Tab-separated table of C-alpha atoms in Angstrom:
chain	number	residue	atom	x	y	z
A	108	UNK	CA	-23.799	-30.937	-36.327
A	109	UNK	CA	-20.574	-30.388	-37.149
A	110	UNK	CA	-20.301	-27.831	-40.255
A	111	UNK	CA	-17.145	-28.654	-41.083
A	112	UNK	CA	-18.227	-32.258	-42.350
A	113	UNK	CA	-19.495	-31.098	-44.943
A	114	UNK	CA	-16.131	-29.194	-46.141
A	115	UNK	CA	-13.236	-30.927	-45.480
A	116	UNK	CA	-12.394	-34.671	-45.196
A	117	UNK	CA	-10.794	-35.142	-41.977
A	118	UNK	CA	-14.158	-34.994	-39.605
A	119	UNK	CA	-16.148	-37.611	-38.708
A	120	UNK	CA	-19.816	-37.178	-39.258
A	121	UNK	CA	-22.073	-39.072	-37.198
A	122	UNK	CA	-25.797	-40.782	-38.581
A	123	UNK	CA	-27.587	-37.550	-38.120
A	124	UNK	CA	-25.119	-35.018	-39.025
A	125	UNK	CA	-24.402	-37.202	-42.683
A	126	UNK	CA	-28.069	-37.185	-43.258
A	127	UNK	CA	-28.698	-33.243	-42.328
A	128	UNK	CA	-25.286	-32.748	-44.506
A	129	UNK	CA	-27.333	-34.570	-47.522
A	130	UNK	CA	-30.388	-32.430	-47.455
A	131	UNK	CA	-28.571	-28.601	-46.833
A	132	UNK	CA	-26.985	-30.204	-50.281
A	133	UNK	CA	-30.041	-31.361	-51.614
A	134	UNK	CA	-31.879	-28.174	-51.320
A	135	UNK	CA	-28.924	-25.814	-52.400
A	136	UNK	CA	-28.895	-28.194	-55.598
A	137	UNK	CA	-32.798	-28.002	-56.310
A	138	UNK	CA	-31.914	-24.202	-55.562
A	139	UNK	CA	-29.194	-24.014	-58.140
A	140	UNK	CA	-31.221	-26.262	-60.884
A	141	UNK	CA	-34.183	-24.066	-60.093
A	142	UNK	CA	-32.238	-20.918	-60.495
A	143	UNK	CA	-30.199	-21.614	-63.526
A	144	UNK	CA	-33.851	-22.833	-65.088
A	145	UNK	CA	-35.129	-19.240	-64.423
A	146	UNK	CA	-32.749	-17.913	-66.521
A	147	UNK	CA	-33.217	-20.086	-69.415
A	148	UNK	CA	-34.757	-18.154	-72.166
A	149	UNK	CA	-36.310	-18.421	-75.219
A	150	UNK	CA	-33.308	-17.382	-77.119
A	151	UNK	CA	-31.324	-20.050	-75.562
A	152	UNK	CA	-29.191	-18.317	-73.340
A	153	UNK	CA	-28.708	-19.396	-69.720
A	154	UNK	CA	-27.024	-15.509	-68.778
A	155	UNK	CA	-23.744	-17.392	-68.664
A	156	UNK	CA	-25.069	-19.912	-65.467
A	157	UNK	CA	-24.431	-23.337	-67.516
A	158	UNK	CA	-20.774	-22.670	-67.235
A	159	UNK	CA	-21.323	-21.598	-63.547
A	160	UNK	CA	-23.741	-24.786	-62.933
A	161	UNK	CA	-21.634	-26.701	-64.100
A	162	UNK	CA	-18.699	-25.643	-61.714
A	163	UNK	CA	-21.117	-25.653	-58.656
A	164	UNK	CA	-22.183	-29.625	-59.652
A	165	UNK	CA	-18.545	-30.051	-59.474
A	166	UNK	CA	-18.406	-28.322	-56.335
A	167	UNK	CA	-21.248	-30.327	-54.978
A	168	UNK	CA	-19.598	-33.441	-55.883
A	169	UNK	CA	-16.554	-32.855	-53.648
A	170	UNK	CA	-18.957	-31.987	-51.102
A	171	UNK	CA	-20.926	-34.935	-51.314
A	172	UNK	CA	-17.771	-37.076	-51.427
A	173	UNK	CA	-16.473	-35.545	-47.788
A	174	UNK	CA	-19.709	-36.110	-45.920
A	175	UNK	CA	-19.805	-40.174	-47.084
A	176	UNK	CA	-15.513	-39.874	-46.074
A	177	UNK	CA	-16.623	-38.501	-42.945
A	178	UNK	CA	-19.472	-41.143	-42.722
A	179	UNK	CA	-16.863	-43.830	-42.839
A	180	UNK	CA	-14.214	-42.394	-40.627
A	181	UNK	CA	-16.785	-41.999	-38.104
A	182	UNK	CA	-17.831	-45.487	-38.869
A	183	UNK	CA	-14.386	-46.735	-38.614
A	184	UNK	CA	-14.705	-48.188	-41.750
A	185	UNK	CA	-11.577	-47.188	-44.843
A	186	UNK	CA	-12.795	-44.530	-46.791
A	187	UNK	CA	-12.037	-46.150	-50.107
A	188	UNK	CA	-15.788	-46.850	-50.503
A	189	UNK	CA	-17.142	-42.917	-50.811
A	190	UNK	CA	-16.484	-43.098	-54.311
A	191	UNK	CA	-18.989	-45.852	-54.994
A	192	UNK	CA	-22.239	-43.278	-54.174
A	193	UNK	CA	-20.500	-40.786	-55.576
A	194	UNK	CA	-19.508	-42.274	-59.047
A	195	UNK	CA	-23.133	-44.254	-59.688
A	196	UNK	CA	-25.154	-40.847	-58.582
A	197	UNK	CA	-23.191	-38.952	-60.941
A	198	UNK	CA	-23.538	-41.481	-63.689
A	199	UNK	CA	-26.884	-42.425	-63.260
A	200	UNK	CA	-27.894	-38.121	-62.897
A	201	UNK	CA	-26.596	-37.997	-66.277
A	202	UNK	CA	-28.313	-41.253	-67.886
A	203	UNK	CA	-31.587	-39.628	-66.120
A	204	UNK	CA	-30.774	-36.556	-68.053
A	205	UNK	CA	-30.470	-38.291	-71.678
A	206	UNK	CA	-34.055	-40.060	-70.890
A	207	UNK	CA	-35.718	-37.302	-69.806
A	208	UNK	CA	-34.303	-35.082	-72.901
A	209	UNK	CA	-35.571	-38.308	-75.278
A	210	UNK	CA	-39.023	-38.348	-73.572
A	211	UNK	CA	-39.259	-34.540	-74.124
A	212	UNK	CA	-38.112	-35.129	-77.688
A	213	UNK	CA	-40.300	-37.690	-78.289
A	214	UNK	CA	-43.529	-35.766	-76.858
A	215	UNK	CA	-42.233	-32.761	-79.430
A	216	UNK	CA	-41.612	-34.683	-82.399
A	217	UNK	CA	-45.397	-35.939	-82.105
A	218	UNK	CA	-46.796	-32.896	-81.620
A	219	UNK	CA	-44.683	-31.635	-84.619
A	220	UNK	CA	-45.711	-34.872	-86.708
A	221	UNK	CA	-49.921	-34.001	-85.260
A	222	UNK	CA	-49.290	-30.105	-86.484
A	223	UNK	CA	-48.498	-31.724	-90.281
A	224	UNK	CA	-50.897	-34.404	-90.258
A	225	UNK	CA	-48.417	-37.255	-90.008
A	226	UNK	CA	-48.619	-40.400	-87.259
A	227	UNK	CA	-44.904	-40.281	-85.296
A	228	UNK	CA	-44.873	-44.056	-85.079
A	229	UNK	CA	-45.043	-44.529	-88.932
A	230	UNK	CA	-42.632	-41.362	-89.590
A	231	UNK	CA	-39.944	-41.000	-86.722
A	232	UNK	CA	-37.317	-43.041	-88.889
A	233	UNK	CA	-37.710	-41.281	-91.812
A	234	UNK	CA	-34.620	-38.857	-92.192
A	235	UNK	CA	-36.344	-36.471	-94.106
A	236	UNK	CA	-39.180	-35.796	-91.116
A	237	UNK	CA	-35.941	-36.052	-88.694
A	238	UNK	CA	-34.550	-32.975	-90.618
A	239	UNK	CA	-38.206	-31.337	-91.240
A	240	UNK	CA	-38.851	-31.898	-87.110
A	241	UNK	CA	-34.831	-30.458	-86.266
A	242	UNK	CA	-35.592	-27.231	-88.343
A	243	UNK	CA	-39.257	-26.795	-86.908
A	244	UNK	CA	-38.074	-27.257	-82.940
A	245	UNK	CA	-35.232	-24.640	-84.613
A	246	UNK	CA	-37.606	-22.193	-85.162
A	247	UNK	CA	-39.708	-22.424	-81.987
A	248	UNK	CA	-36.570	-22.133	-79.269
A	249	UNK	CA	-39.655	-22.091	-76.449
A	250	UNK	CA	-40.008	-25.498	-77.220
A	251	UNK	CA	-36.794	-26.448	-76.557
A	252	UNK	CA	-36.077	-24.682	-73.514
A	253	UNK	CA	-39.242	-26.960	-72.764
A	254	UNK	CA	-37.078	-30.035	-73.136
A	255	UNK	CA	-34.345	-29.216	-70.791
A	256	UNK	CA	-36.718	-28.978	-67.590
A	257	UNK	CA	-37.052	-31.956	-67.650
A	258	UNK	CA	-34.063	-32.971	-68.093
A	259	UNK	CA	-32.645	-31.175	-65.377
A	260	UNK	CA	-35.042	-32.048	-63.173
A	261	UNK	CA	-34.750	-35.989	-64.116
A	262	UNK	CA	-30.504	-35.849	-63.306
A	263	UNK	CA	-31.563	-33.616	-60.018
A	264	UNK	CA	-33.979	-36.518	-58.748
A	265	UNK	CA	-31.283	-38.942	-60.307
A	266	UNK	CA	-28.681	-38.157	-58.384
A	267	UNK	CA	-30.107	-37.229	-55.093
A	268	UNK	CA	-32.930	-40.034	-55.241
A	269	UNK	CA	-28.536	-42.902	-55.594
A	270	UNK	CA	-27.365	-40.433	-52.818
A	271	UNK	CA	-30.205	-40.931	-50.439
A	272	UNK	CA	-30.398	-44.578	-51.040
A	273	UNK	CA	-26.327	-44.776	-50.179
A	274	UNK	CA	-26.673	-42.410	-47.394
A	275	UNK	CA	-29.409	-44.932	-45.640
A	276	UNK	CA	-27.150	-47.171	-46.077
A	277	UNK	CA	-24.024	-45.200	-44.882
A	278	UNK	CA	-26.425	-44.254	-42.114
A	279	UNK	CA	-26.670	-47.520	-40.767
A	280	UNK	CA	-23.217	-48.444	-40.535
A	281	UNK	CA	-22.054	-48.590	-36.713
A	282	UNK	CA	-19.102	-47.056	-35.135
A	283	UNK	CA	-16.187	-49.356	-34.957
């Protein structure tokens, strides 16, 4: 494989070399999300890492965006196209995020409403038990460090689960 495929846009990057590209990404991703987890704490700090995650997702995307370039060109196909895995995995990472963080929400605000003695279905629209359930999840920041696992986990298998599909299909193109 070609290492510099991964880097810069002017390789080519056959079948096997994309797809090996995709996974060293994958894995230094799960890596990164698994890291900057780690350091979540209870007080809500991430050490400083969101700012840094947030850079290395950027960094990721540029990387990600060469290897499907480099797909093409080997392909002989224009390389106009990259940006099509690259835009709907970011996109849909991010909608995976907001679902996973209302899911987690959800699951809290009914074990908030079962610690009171209330039913969630009957209460979640009342404002008053909206502010009641924001300043209880306030006071207990364990719980929501809970809710951004899975959020972070949900845009991680987001993304990677567009990219994969794309890269299959990338993947199959033949060289022209």
């Amino acid at each position: 494989m070609n290492p510099l495929a991964i880097v810069t846009p002017t390789q080519r990057a056959a079948p096997m070399a994309f797809l090996i590209g995709l996974i060293i990404l994958a894995v230094l991703d799960g890596v990164k999300t698994w890291y900057g987890l780690s350091l979540v704490s209870a007080e809500g700090s991430g050490g400083g890492f969101g700012n840094i995650s947030m850079g290395l997702f950027a960094l990721l995307l540029v990387f990600v965006s060469f290897l499907f370039i480099n797909r093409r060109r080997d392909a002989g196909e224009g390389i106009m196209l990259f940006l099509l895995p690259v835009i709907l995995a970011a996109v849909v990472s991010m909608i995976g995020s907001v679902v996973m963080i209302g899911i987690a929400s959800f699951d809290m605000m009914g074990q908030y409403a079962d610690s009171v003695g209330r039913d969630v279905m009957t209460v979640a629209q009342d404002p008053a038990f909206q502010a009641e359930f924001q300043a209880w999840i306030e006071e207990r920041p364990e719980l929501a460090v809970e809710m951004v696992k899975p959020a972070a986990w949900g845009g991680f298998a987001a993304f990677w689960g567009i990219t994969f599909l794309f890269g299959l299909w990338f993947m199959s193109m033949k060289r022209g």
